[in-house]
CSV table of C-alpha atoms in Angstrom, one decimal:
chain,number,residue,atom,x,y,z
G,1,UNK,CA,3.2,3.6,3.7
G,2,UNK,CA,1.1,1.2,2.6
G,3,UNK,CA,0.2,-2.0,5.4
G,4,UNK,CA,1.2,-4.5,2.8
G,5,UNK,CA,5.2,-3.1,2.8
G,6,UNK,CA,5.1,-2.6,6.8
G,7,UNK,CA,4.1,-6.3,7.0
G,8,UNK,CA,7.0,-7.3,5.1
G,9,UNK,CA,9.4,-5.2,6.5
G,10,UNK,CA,8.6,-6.6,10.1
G,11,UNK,CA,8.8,-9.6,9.3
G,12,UNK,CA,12.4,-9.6,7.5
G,13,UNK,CA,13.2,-7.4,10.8
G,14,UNK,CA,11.8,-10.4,13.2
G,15,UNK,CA,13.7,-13.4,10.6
G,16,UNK,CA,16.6,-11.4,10.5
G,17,UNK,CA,16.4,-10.3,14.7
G,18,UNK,CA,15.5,-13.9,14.4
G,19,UNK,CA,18.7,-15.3,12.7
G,20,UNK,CA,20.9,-13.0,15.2
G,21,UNK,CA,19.5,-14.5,18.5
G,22,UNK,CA,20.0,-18.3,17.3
G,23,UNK,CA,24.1,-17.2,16.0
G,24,UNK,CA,24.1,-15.3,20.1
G,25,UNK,CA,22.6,-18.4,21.4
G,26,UNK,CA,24.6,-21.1,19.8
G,27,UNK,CA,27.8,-19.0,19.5
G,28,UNK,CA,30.5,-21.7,20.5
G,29,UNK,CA,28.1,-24.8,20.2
G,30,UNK,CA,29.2,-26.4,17.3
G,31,UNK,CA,30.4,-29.4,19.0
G,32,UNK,CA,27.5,-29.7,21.2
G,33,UNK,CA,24.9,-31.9,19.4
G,34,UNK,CA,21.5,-30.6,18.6
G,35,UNK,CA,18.5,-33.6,20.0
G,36,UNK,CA,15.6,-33.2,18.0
G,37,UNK,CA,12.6,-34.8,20.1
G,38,UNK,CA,9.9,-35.9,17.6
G,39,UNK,CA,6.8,-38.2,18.5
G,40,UNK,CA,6.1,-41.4,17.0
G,41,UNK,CA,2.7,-42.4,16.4
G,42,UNK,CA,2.2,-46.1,15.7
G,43,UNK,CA,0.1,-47.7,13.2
G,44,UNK,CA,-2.2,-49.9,13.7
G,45,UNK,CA,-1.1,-53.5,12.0
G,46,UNK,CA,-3.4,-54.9,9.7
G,47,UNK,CA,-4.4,-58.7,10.1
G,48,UNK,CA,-1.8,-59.3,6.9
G,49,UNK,CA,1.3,-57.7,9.1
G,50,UNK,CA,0.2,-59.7,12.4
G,51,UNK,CA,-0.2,-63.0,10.1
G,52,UNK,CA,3.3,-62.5,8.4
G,53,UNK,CA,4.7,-61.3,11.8
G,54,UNK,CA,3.5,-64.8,13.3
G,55,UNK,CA,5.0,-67.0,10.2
G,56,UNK,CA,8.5,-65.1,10.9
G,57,UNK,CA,8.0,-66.0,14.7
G,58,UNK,CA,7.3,-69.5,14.3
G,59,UNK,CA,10.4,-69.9,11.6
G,60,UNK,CA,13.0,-68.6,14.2
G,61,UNK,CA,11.3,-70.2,17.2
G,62,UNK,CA,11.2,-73.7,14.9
G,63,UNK,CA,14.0,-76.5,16.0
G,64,UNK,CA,16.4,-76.6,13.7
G,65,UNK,CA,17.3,-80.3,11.9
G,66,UNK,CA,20.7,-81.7,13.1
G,67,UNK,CA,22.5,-84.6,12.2
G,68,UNK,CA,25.5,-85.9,13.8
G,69,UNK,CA,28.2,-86.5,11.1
G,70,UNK,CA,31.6,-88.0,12.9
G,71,UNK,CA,33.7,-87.7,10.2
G,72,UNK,CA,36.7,-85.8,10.3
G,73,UNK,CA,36.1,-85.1,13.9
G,74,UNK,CA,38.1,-86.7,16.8
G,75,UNK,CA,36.7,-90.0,18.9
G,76,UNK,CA,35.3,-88.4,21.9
G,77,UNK,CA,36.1,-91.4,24.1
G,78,UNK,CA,39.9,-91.5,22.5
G,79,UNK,CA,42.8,-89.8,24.6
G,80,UNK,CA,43.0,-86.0,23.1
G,81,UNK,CA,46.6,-86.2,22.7
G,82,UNK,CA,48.3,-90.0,21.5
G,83,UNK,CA,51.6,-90.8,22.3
G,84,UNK,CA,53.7,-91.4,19.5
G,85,UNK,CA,57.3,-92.1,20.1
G,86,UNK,CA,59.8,-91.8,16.6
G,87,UNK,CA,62.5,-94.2,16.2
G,88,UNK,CA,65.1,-94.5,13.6
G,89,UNK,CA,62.7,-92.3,11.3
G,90,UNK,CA,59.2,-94.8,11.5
G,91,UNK,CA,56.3,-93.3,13.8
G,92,UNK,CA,54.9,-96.5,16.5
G,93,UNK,CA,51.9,-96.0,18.5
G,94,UNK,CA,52.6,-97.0,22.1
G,95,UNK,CA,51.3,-99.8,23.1
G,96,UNK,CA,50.6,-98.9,26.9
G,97,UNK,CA,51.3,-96.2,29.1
G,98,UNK,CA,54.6,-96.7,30.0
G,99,UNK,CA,56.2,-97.4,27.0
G,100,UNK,CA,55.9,-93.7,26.5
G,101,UNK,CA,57.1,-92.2,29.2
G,102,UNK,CA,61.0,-92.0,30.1
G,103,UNK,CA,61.9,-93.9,33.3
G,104,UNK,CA,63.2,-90.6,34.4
G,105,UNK,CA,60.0,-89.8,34.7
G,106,UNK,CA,59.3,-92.9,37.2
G,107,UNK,CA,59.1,-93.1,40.5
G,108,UNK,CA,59.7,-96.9,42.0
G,109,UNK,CA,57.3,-96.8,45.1
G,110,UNK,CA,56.6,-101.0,46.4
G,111,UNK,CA,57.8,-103.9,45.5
G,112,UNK,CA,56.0,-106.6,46.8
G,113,UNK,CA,57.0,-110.6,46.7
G,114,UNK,CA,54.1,-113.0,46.2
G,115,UNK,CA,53.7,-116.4,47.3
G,116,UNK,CA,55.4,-118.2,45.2
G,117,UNK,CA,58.4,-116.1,45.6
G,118,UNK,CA,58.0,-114.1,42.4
G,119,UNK,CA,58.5,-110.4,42.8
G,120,UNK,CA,55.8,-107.2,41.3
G,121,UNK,CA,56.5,-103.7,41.6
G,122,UNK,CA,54.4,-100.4,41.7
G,123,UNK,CA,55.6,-97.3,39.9
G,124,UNK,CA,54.1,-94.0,39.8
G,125,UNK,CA,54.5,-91.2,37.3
G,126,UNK,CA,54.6,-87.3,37.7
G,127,UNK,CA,51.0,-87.4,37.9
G,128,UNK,CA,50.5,-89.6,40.6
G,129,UNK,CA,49.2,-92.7,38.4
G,130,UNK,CA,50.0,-95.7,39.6
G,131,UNK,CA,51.4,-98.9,37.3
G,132,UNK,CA,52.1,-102.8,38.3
G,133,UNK,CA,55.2,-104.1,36.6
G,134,UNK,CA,56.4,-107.3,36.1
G,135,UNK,CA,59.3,-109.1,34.6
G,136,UNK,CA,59.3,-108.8,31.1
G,137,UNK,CA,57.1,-106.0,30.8
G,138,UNK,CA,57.7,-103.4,28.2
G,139,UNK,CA,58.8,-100.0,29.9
G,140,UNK,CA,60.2,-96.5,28.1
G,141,UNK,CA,60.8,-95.4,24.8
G,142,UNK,CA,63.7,-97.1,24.1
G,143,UNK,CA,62.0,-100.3,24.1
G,144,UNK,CA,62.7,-101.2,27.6
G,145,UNK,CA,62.0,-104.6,29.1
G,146,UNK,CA,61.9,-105.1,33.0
G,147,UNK,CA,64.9,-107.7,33.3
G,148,UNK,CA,65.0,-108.3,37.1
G,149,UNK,CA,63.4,-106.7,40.3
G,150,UNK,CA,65.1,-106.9,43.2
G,151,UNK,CA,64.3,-106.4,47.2
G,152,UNK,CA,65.3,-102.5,46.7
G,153,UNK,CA,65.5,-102.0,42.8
G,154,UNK,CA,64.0,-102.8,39.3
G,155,UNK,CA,66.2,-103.0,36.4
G,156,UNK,CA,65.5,-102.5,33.1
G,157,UNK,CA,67.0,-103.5,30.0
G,158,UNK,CA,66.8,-100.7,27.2
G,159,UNK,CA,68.0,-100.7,23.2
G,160,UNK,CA,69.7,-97.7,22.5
G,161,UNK,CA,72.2,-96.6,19.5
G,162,UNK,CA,75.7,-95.0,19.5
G,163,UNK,CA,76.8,-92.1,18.0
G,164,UNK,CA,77.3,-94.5,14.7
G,165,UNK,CA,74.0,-95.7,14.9
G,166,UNK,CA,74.8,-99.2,16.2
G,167,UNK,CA,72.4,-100.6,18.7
G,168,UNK,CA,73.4,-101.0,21.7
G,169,UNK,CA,72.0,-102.8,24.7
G,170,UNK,CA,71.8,-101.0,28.4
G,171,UNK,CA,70.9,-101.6,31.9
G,172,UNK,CA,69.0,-98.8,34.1
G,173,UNK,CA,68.3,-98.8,38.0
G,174,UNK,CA,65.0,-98.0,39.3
G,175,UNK,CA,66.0,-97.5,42.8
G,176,UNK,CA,63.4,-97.9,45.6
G,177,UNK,CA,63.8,-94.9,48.0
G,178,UNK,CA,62.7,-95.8,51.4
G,179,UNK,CA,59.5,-93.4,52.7
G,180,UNK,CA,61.7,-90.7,54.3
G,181,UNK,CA,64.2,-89.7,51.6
């Protein structure tokens, strides 16, 4: 035999011996993955890359222009949420406070006479805010007005409607509830 053909026929013996230890080997590892570990040399950057490397640099470190454009956008120093009450179909801003909140949701807590006899009260809401009411002063959403305030009450005048729609004029009791009821 000539060394040529034994060269060739030991090497398809060692591909194919080969071959036959990688399928014994792997034999069940399809779902393992297969890392292949290869090592990176780095260029060197030429003066070019470092100079357009730089100008990208100073473009995303760069302040960007703003101006402040407030329109469309709500009044920072306005109440977030504006109390609108809705009667008989025609939307009116409150003027204060308590014209829109309910007097249900009031809480009479003083009532103090001045000197010259005249009487003021302090109410409080669910919050714990405080509020000085005198006669006359506007109170609820059905356009309440204080009409009198007594020693141990306040009572207040409302507008409402019937069931027909007719308005209709009502007195309410803010009682004064002494410290330990």
């Amino acid at each position: 035999m000539d060394k040529r053909h034994i060269g060739i026929h030991t090497k398809g013996l060692l591909a194919v011996l080969a071959a036959a230890v990688c399928v014994w080997m792997c034999a069940g590892c399809e779902s393992k993955p297969t890392i292949v570990v290869t090592q990176v040399h780095p260029r060197k950057a030429s003066s070019a890359d470092l100079k357009d490397m730089e100008e990208r640099l100073r473009k995303l470190l760069a302040p960007l222009p703003y101006a402040y454009d407030p329109e469309g956008k709500p009044d920072p120093f306005q109440p977030f949420i504006r109390a609108q009450v809705a009667k008989r179909g025609v939307e009116k801003a409150c003027a204060t406070p308590l014209e829109c909140m309910d007097l249900g949701q009031l809480n009479l807590t003083a009532i103090v006479t001045e000197t010259g006899g005249k009487k003021i009260a302090m109410v409080q809401d669910a919050s714990g805010k405080g509020y000085i009411i005198k006669r006359g002063v506007r109170i609820g959403y059905n356009k309440g007005v204080v009409k009198d305030i007594l020693s141990d009450r306040v009572v207040v005048e409302e507008e409402i409607e019937d069931m027909r729609g007719r308005p209709l004029e009502r007195e309410r009791v803010l009682p004064l509830h002494p410290e330990g009821q």
